[in-house]
Each structure stands twice: as C-alpha cells, then as structure tokens.
Short mmCIF file of C-alpha atoms and ligand atoms in Angstrom, two decimals:
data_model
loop_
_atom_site.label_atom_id
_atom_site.label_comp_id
_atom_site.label_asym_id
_atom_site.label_seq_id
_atom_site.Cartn_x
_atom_site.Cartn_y
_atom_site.Cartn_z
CA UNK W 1 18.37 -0.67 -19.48
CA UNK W 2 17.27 -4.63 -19.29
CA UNK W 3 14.69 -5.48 -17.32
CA UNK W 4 16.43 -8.28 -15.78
CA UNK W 5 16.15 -12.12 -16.02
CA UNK W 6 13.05 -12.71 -13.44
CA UNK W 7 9.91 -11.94 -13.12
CA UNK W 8 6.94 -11.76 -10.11
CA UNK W 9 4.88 -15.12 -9.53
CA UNK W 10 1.79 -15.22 -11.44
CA UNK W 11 -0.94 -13.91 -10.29
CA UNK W 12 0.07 -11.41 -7.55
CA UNK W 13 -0.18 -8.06 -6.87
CA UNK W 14 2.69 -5.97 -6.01
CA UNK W 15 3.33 -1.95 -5.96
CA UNK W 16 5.56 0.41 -6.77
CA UNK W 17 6.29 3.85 -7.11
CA UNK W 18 2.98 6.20 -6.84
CA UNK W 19 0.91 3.28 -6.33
CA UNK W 20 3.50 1.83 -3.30
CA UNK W 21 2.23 4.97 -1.63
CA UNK W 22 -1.21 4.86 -2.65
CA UNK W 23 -1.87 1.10 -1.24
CA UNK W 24 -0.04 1.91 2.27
CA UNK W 25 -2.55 4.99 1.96
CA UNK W 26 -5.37 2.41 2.05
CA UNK W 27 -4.11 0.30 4.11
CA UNK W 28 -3.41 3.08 6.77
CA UNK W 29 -7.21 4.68 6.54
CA UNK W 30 -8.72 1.20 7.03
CA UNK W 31 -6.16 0.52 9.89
CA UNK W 32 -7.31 3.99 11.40
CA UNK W 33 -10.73 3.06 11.31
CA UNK W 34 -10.36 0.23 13.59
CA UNK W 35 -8.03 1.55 16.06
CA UNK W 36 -10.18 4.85 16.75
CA UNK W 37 -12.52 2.10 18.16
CA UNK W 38 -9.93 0.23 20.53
CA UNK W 39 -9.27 -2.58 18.50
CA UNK W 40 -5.26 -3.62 19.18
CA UNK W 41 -3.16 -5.03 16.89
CA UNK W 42 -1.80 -8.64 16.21
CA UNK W 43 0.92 -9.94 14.68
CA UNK W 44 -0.08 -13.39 13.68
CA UNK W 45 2.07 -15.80 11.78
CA UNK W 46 1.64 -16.21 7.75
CA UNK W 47 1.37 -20.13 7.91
CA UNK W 48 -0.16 -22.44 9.85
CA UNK W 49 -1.13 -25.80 10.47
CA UNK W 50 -3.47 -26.94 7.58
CA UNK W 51 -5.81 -28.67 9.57
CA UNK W 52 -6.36 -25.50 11.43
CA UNK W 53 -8.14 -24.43 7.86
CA UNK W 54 -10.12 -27.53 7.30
CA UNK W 55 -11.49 -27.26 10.66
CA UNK W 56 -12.24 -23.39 11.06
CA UNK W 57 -13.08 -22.44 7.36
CA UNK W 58 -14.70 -25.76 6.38
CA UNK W 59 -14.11 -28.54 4.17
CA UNK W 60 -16.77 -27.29 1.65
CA UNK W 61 -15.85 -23.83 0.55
CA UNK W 62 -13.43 -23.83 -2.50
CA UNK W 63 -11.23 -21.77 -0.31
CA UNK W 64 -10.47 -24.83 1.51
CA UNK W 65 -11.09 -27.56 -1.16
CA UNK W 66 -9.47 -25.76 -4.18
CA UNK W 67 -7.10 -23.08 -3.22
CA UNK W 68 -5.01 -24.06 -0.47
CA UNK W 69 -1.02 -23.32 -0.71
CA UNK W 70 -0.72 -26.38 1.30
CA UNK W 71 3.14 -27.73 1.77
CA UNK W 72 5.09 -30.15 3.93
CA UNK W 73 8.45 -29.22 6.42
CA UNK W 74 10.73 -30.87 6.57
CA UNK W 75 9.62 -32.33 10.07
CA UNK W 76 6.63 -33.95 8.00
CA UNK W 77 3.94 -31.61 8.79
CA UNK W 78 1.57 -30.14 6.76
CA UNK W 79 1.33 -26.55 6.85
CA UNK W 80 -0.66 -24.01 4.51
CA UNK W 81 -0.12 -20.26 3.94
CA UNK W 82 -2.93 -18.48 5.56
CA UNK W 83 -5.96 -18.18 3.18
CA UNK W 84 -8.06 -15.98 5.20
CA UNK W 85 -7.30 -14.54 8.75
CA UNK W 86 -10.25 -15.58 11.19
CA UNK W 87 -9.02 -19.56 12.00
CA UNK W 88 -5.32 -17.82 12.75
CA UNK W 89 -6.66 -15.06 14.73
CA UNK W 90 -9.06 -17.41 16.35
CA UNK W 91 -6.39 -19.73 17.23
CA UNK W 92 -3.90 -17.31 18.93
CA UNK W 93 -6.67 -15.70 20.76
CA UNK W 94 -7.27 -19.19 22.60
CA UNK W 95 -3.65 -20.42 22.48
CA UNK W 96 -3.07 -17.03 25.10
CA UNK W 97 -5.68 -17.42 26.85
CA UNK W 98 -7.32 -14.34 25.54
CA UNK W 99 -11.16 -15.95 25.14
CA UNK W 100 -11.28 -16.33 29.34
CA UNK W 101 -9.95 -12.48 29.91
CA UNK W 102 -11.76 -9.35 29.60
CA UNK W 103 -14.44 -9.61 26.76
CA UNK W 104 -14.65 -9.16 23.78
CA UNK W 105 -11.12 -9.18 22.72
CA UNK W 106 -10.98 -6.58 19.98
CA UNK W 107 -7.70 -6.63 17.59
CA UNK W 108 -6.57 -5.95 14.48
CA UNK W 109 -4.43 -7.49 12.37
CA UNK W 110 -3.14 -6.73 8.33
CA UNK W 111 -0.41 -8.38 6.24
CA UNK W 112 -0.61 -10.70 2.94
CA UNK W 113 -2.77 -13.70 2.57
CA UNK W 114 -3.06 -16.54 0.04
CA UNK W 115 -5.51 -18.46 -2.59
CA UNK W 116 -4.34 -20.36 -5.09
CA UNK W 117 -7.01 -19.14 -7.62
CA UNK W 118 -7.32 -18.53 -11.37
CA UNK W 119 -5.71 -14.70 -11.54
CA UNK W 120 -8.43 -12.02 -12.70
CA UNK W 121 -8.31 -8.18 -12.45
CA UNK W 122 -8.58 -8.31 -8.67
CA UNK W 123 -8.31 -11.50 -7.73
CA UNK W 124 -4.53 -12.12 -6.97
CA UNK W 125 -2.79 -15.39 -5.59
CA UNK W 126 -1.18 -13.54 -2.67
CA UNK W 127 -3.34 -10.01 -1.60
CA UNK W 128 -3.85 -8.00 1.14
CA UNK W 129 -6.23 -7.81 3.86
CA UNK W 130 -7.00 -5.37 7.18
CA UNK W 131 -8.90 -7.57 9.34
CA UNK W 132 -10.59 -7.11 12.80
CA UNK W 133 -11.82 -10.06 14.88
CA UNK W 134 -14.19 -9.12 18.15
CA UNK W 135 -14.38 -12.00 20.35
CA UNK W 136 -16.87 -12.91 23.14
CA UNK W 137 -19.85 -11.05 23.32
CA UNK W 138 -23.32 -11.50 21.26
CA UNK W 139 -24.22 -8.03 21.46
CA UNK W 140 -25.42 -7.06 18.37
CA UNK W 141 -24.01 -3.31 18.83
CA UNK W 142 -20.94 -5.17 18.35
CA UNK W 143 -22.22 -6.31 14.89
CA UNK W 144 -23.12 -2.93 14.11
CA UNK W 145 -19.75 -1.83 15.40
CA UNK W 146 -17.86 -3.77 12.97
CA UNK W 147 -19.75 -3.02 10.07
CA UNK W 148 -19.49 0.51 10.65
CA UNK W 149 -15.56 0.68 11.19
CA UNK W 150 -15.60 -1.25 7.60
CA UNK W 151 -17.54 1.77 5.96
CA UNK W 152 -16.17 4.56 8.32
CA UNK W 153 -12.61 3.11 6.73
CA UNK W 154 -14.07 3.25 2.83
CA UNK W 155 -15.32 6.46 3.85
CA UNK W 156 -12.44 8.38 5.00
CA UNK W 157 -10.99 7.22 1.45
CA UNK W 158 -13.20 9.51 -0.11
CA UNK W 159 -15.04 5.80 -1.61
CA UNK W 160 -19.22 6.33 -2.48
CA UNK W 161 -20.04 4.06 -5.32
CA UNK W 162 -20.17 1.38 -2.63
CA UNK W 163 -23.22 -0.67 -1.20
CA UNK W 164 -23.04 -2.66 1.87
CA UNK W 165 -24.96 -6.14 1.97
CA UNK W 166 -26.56 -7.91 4.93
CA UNK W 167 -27.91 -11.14 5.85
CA UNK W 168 -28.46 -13.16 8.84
CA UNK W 169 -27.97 -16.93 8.35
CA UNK W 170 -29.19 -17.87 11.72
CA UNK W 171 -27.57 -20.28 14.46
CA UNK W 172 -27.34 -23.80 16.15
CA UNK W 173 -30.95 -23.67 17.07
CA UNK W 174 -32.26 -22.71 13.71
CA UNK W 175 -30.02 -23.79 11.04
CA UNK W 176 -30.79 -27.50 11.42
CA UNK W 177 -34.31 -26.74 10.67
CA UNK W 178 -33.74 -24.67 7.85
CA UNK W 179 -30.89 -26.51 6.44
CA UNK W 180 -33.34 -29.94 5.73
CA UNK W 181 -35.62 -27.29 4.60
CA UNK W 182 -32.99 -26.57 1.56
CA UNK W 183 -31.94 -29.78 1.39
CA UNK W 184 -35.48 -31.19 0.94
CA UNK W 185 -35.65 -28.38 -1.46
CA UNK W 186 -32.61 -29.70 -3.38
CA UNK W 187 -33.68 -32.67 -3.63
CA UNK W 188 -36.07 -32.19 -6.26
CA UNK W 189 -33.37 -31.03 -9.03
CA UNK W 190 -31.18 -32.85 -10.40
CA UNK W 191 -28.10 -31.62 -9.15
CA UNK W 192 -24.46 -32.55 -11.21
CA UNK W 193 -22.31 -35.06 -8.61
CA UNK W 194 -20.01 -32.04 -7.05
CA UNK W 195 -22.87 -29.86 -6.53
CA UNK W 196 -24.46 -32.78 -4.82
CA UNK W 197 -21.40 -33.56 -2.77
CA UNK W 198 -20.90 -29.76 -1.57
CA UNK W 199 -24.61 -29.69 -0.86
CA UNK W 200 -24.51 -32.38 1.27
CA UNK W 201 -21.18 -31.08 3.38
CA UNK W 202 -23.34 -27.33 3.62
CA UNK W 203 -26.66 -26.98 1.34
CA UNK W 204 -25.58 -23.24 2.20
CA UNK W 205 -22.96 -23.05 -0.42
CA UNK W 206 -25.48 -24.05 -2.91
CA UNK W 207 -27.18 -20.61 -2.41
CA UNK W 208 -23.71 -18.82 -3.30
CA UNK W 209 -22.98 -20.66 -7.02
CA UNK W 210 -22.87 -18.21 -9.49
CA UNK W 211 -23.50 -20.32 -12.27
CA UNK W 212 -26.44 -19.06 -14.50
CA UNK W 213 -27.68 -22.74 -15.22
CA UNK W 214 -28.48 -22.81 -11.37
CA UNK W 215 -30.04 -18.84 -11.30
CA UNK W 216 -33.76 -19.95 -11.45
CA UNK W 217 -33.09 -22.59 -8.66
CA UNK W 218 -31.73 -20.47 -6.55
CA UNK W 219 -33.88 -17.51 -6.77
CA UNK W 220 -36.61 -19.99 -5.72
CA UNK W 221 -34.94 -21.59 -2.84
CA UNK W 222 -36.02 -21.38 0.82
CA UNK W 223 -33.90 -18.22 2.44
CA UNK W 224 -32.49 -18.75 5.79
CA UNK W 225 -33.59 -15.25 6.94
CA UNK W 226 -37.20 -16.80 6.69
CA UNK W 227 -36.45 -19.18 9.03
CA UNK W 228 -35.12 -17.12 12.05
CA UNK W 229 -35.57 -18.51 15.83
CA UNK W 230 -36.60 -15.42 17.43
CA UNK W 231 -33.52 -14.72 19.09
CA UNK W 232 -31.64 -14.79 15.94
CA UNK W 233 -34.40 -12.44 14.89
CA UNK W 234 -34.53 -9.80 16.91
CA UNK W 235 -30.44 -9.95 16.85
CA UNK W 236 -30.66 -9.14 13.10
CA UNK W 237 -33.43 -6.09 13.85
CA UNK W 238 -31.35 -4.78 16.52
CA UNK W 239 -28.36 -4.96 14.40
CA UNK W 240 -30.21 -3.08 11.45
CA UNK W 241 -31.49 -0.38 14.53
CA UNK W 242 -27.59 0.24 15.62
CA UNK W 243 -26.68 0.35 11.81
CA UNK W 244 -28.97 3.04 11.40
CA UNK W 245 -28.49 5.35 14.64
CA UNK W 246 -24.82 4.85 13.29
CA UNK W 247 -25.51 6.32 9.87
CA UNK W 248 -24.58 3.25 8.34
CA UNK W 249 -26.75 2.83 4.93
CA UNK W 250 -27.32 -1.01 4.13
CA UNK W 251 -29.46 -3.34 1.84
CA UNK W 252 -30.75 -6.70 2.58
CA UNK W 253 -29.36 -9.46 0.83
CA UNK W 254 -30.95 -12.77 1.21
CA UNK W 255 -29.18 -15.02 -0.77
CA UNK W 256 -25.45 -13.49 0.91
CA UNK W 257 -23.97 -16.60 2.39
CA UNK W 258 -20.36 -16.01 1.68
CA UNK W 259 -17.83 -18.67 0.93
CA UNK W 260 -16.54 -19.79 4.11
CA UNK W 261 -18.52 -22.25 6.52
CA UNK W 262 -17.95 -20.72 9.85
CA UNK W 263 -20.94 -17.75 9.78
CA UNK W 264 -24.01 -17.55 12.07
CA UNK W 265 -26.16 -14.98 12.30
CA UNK W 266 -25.56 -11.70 10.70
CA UNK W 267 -22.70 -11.61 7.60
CA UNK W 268 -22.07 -8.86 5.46
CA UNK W 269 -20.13 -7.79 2.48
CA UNK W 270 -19.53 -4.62 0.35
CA UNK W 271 -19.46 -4.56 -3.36
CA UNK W 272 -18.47 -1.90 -4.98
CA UNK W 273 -20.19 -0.70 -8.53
CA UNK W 274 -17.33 -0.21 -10.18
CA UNK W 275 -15.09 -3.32 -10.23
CA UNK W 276 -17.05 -5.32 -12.50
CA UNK W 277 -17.02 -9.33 -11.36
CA UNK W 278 -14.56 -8.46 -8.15
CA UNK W 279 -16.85 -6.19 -6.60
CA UNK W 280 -16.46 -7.72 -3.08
CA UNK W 281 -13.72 -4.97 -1.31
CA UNK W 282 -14.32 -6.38 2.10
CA UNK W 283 -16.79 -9.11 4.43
CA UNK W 284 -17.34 -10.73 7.47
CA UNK W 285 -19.77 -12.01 9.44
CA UNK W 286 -20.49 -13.41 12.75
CA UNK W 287 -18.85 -16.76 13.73
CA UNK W 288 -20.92 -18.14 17.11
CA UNK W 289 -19.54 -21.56 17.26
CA UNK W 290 -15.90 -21.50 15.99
CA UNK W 291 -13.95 -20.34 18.84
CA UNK W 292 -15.30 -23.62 20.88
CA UNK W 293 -14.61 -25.91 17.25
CA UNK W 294 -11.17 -24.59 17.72
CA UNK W 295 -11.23 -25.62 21.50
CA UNK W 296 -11.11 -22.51 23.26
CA UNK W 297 -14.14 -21.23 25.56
CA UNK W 298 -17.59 -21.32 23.62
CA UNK W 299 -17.75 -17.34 22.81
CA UNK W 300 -19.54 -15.85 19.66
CA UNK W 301 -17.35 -13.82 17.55
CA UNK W 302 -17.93 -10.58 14.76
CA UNK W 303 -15.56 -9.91 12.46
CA UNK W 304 -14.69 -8.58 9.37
CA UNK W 305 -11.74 -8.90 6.25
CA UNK W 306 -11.00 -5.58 3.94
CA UNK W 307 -9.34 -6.80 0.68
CA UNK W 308 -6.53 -3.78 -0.13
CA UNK W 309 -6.11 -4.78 -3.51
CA UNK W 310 -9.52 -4.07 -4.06
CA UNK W 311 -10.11 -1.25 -2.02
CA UNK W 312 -7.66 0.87 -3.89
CA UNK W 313 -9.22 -0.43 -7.57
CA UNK W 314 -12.36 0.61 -6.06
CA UNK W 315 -10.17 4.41 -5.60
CA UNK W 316 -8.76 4.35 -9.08
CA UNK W 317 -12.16 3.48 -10.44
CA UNK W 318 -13.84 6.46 -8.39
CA UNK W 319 -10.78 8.72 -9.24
CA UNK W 320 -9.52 8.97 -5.86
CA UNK W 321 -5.86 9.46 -5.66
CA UNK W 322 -5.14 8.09 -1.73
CA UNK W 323 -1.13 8.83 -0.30
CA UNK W 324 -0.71 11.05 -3.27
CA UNK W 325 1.39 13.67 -0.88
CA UNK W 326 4.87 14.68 -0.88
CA UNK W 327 7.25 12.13 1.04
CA UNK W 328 9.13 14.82 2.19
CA UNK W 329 9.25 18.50 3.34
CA UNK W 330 12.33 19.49 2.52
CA UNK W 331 15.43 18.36 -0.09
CA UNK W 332 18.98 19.47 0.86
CA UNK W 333 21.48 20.21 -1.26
CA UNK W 334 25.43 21.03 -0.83
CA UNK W 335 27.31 23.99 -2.78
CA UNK W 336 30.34 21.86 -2.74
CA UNK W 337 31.39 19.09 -1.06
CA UNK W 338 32.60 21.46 2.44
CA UNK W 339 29.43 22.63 2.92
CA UNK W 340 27.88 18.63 3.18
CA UNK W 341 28.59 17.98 6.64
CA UNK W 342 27.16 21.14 7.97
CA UNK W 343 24.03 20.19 5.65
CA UNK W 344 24.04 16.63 6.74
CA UNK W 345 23.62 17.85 10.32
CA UNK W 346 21.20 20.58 9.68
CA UNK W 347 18.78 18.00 7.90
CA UNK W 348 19.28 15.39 10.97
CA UNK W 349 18.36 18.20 13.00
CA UNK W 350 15.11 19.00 11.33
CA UNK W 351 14.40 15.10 11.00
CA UNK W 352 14.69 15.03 14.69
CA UNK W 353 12.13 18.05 14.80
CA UNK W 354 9.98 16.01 12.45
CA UNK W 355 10.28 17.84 9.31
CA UNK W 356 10.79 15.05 6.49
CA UNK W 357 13.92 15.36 4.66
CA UNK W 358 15.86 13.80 1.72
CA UNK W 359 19.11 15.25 -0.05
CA UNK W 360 20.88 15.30 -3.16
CA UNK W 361 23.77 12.38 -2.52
CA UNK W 362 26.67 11.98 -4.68
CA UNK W 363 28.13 14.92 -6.81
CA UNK W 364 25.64 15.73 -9.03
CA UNK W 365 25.98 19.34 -9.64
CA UNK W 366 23.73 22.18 -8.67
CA UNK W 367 21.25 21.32 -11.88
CA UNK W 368 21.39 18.00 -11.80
CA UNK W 369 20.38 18.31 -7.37
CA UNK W 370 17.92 20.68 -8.26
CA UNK W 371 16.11 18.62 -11.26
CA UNK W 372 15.89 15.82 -8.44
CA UNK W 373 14.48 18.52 -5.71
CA UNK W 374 11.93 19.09 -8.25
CA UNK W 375 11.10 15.72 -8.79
CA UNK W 376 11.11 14.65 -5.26
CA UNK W 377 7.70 16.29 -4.64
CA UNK W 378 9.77 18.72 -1.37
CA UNK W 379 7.85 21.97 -1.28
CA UNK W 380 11.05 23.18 -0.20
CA UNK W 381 14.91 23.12 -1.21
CA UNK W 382 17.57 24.03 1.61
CA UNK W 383 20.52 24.87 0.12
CA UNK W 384 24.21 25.41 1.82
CA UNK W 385 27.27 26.73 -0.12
CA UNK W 386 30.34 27.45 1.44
CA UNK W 387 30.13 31.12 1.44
CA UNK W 388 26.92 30.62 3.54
CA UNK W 389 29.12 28.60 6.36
CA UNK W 390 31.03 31.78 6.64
CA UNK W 391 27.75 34.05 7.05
CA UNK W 392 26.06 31.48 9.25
CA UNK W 393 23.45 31.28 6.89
CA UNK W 394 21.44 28.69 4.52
CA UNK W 395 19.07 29.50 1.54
CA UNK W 396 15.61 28.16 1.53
CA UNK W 397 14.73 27.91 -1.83
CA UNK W 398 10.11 27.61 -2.42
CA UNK W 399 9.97 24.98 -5.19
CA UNK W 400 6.31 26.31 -6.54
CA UNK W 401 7.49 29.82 -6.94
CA UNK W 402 10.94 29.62 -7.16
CA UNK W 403 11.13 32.60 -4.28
CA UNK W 404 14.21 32.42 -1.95
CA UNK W 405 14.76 33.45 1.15
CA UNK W 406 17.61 33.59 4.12
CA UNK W 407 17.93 32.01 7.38
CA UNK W 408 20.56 31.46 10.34
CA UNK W 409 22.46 28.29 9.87
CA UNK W 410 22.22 27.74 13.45
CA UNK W 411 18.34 27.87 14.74
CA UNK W 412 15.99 25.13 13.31
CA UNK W 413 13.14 26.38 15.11
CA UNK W 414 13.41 29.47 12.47
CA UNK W 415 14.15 27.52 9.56
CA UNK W 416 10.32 25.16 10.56
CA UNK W 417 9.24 28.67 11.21
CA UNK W 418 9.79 29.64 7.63
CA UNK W 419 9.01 26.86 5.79
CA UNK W 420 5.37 26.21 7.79
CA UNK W 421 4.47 29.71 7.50
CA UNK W 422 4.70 30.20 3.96
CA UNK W 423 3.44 34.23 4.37
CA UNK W 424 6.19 34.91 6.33
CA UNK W 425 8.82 33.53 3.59
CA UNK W 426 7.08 35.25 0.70
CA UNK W 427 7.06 38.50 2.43
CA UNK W 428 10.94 38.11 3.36
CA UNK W 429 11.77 37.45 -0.25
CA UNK W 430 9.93 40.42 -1.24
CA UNK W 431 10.39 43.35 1.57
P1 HAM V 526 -13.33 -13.07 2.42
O1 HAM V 526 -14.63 -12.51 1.94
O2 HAM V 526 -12.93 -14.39 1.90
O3 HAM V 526 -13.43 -13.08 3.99
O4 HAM V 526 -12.19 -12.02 2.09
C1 HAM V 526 -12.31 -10.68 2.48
C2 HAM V 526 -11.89 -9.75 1.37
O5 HAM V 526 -10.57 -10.07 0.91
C3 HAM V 526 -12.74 -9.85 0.11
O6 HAM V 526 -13.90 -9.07 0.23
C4 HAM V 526 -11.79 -9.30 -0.95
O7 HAM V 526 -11.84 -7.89 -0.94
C5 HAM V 526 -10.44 -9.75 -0.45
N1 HAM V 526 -10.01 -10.93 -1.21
C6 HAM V 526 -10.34 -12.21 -1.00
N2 HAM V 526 -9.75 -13.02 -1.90
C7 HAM V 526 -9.02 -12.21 -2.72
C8 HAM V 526 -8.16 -12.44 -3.85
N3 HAM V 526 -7.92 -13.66 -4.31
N4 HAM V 526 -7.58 -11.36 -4.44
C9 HAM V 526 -7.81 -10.11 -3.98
N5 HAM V 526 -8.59 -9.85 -2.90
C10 HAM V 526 -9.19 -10.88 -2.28
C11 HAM V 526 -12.43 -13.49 4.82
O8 HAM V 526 -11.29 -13.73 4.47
C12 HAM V 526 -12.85 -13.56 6.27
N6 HAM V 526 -11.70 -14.03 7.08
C13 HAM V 526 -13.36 -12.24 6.77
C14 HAM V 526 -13.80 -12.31 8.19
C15 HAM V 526 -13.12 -11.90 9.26
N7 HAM V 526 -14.95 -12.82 8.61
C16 HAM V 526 -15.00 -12.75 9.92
N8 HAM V 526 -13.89 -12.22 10.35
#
C-alpha cells in the first residue's frame, strides 16, 4: 500500500486512530471541568487582526516578536492566526458588549492555535488548547476558581505527577515601583543588546530566560512578590486561603512570570514531572488592565489556557489510557443480503434509543463481518439471517464469551434489555 505523495506540515500534531479518541478524551474532561462551573462556550474565530496581538500579548514576548503566522488578504490587511486565545476572547467579549452586562462573563472556548516555533516533543506549530476567560470581577475566589477547574480537569484524567505553580506579579500601583527596582538591578550586568532591548520593553521577561549564562543573575534579582501594595497582597493570601478550602495543593513560585505581557496579580502554571523540557500542560493568570487596552470597559480578568497536546503526553507518560472505550455497543451483521433492510432498520432503531451501533457494509461474508465485529471493540454482535425474518427473531451474539442468545425482531426495548443486563443474557443462553 503507498503511503501517498504528501505529507503533514512540520511541526504539528495530529491524531489518529486510538490516539484520535484519546485526545477528544482530554479535551472532553478539561471541557467538563469548566462547564460544571457555568462557564459557556465561545466560538471565536482562528485569525485575527495582528495588531490585536501586538497590543494584547505585547510586543516583548517571543510569542509576539518571533512566532507570529502573520499574513496579508488580499484586501491588504494584516492578519495572524491566533497564537494564544485571551486578546481574541477579550476582543469579542467587548465587541458584544459583554464587559457592561452581568459580571463576570465566564466562557469557554477550545479549538487549534498557532506559534511558529522550533518543533520539539511537545511543542507543535499548530496545538490545542481548552481555555476559560472570567471577565469583570477582582474577587480573588474567582482566581481560586479558575485554578481549581484547571486541576479538577487534570484530575478527572486520572493525572498526579503534576505540580501547580503560583505567583503574584502585582498591578498598576505596584509594578512601576518594582519594575525600576529590576531595572536598576539590571543595570549593573552587562546585558547582550536583545536582552537589553526586551528588558527595556518589560524587565519582567528578563526573570523568565532560561539561559544558564543568566541563572546566577536571576536567582539574585529583586522578586515582584516582595514588592506587593497591600491590596495586591492580601489578594494573593486570599487566593492561597480559597486554594486551600478548595483542596487545591500549590507551590510558590517567585520567579513565574510567564511569557506573555498582559498578567497582573496572581499567574499560575502547571508542570508536569514527566515531560522533560515541555512540562508546562496548562497557565494563566490574571489580566487587570487588558480589557480597557483593548477599549472595552476597565474590568480585571482571570483566566487560564490547557495545552491538549500536552495534557495527553502528560497521560501516556503516567500510563493513563483516556477515551480508551468501545465506540460502539453493538455491530450488526446480515445473513444475506434480504435480511439487510430489516437489520438496517433495527440498528436505526436502537441508534434512536441511544445504543451505539455500526455494521458490517458490503458483502463480506459471515467471517470476514465477524473478524470486523471483533475488531470494532462492540461488546455485542446482532445478527439477522433470513430464516430469523420468518421467526421474528434476531441473534445477539456476546463477543467476550462467545454466548448467544434469542430475541423478538420486533421490540427494541428487549433487545437494550438484554444487552445492558448481561445476567439476564447469560442465563438465557444457558437455561
Ligand atoms: P500559554 O502558557 O502561552 O498561555 O499557553 C497555555 C498552554 O498551551 C501551555 O501551558 C502549553 O500546555 C500549551 N502550549 C503553548 N504553546 C504550545 C506549543 N507550541 N505546542 C504545544 N502546546 C503548547 C496562553 O496561551 C494564555 N492565553 C493562557 C491564558 C488564558 N491566560 C489567561 N487566560
């Protein structure tokens, strides 16, 4: 068989088979998290206007600087695949009006997003993301809300080998202070001409360069959680309080600034022990003045981004196998080609009763149909011949123990009888 003349992109991820089941799996639990605490879902568009980044993520994060899939329509304008999904949420939220309705708008949004980075094991040009955005209110229970949907989500995956970092990086009345604190700091090394120039756009991105020359720097550098106004203070205890009456483990983590510009106050991220340099499956933070940079009405904002990808490495790694279920509950097959329609209509039947079906198309013979009953992963085979259309009756075949058993062609609700109480059908096949 060839494998045909094309081949993905570089650098992205894409499923199929077992592992097509086990990301929607993923996706699914971290979706669930979020909507058993009222958060709605968007649907937001997968490109935007590019300036739209450079204002809401920041002109000195490589996000925005480096990795942009930035093009031009053929109207002229610049547009950019979404790199991250705050500045799009952010935008629609104001465009309807949303930010002066009931607050805090809480939604939800998942779907593909872009970097143009170097590809690694888990770091992908396009990947996935389950993001929730909760707009207008300072509350820090909301803080503690989001964070805990994010681990409630890695949770119900079965994920432990996971820690969850916090910071608080203060806000418009105490980052001044401490930023010419850092750069006054700075300005005593001799700093290479980019790291200068990206220093002097946000000092804070300084703090996040992994580069070992710059370790001993760093480790001495002024923190911005020692330079709290006491609002932003208590905010970040009462945050850590909630966290804890939630159950919610978490370690401090000073240097945390994460790599885009628009945090304030508390931000977050969870690494995972397992995935080696990609630990980070998911981050957020809390975004006080971007709504009103953006021009809407000047709310704070929590939210939080879930990588997929990553999340479901960080399953592999731990062993977990998420969505590995059967598809289906039952696989029909015909005994000849007059017994199909009476089949067809049996399995739309129990599809309608919301048994999951699939059926042996084509004429494959009875080996061949029951080879792929096997393989489908059914629990059950239904089986119709056409000596059963003149007794009114259909086999139901158990695919673990081979056991058969009878039922009337004519009444689903005792063929789902049969096949959900598995007692019942052992005991028929052996009176
Ligand atoms: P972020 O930390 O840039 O935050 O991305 C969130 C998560 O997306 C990361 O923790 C990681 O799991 C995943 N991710 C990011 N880049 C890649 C990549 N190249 N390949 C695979 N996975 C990746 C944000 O995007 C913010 N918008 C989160 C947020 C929402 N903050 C507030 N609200």
């Amino acid at each position: 068989m060839s494998a045909g003349s094309f081949r993905a992109p570089k650098g992205v991820a894409e499923y199929v088979d077992d592992r097509a089941a086990a990301f929607d799996a993923v996706r699914e639990a971290l979706t669930g998290a979020a909507q058993v605490a009222g958060y709605a879902m968007l649907e937001l568009p997968v490109f935007e206007d590019t300036a739209l980044f450079v204002r809401g993520v920041g002109e000195s994060t490589d996000v925005v600087s480096k990795e942009m899939f930035t093009f031009t329509d053929r109207g002229g304008r610049s547009l950019t695949l979404r790199p991250e999904g705050t500045a799009g949420a952010l935008r629609a939220i104001i465009e309807h009006g949303l930010d002066r309705g009931q607050l805090p708008v809480k939604v939800l949004y998942s779907g593909p997003f872009f970097r143009a980075e170097r590809p690694q094991a888990g770091r992908y040009r396009q990947f996935s993301q389950v993001g929730v955005e909760a707009v207008g209110s300072d509350d820090p229970a909301l803080d503690a809300e989001v964070i805990a949907i994010a681990d409630a989500g890695y949770r119900d995956l079965g994920l432990r080998r996971f820690q969850l970092l916090l910071n608080s990086l203060g806000c418009r009345e105490c980052r001044p202070g401490y930023r010419s604190h850092l750069l006054a700091y700075l300005a005593g090394f001799d700093l290479d001409p980019a790291t200068r120039e990206r220093a002097e756009l946000n000092p804070l991105r300084v703090l996040d360069d992994k580069r070992p020359e710059l370790a001993e720097m760093i480790a001495a550098a002024p923190m911005p959680v020692d330079h709290l106004c006491e609002e932003c203070r208590s905010h970040y205890d009462a945050v850590r309080s909630y966290l804890d009456a939630l159950g919610v483990p978490w370690s401090e983590a000073p240097r945390l600034v994460r790599g885009l510009d628009y945090y304030t106050r508390t931000t977050f991220e969870f690494s995972h022990e397992l995935l080696g340099a990609q630990s980070g499956i998911g981050g957020g933070g809390r975004y006080d003045g971007l709504a009103a940079d953006l021009g809407g009405a000047d709310v704070g904002g929590i939210g939080f981004g879930l990588g997929v990808d990553r999340t479901l490495l960080a399953c592999e790694a731990e062993g977990l196998t998420p969505g590995d279920e059967p598809r289906i509950d039952v696989y029909g097959i015909a005994l000849g080609e007059q017994a199909k329609p009476t089949l067809v209509a049996t399995l739309g039947q129990l599809r309608r009763s919301g048994v999951r079906t699939d059926m042996s198309f084509g004429s494959r013979g009875l080996r061949g149909a029951m080879k792929a009953a096997d393989r489908s992963g059914a629990p059950w085979a239904l089986l119709i011949g056409e000596r059963d259309l003149s007794a009114g009756a259909l086999t139901l075949r158990n695919l673990s123990t081979g056991e058969q058993v009878q039922a009337p062609l004519d009444d689903i609700d005792e063929i789902i009888r049969r096949i959900t109480a598995e007692g019942e059908v052992d005991n028929a096949a052996h009176p």
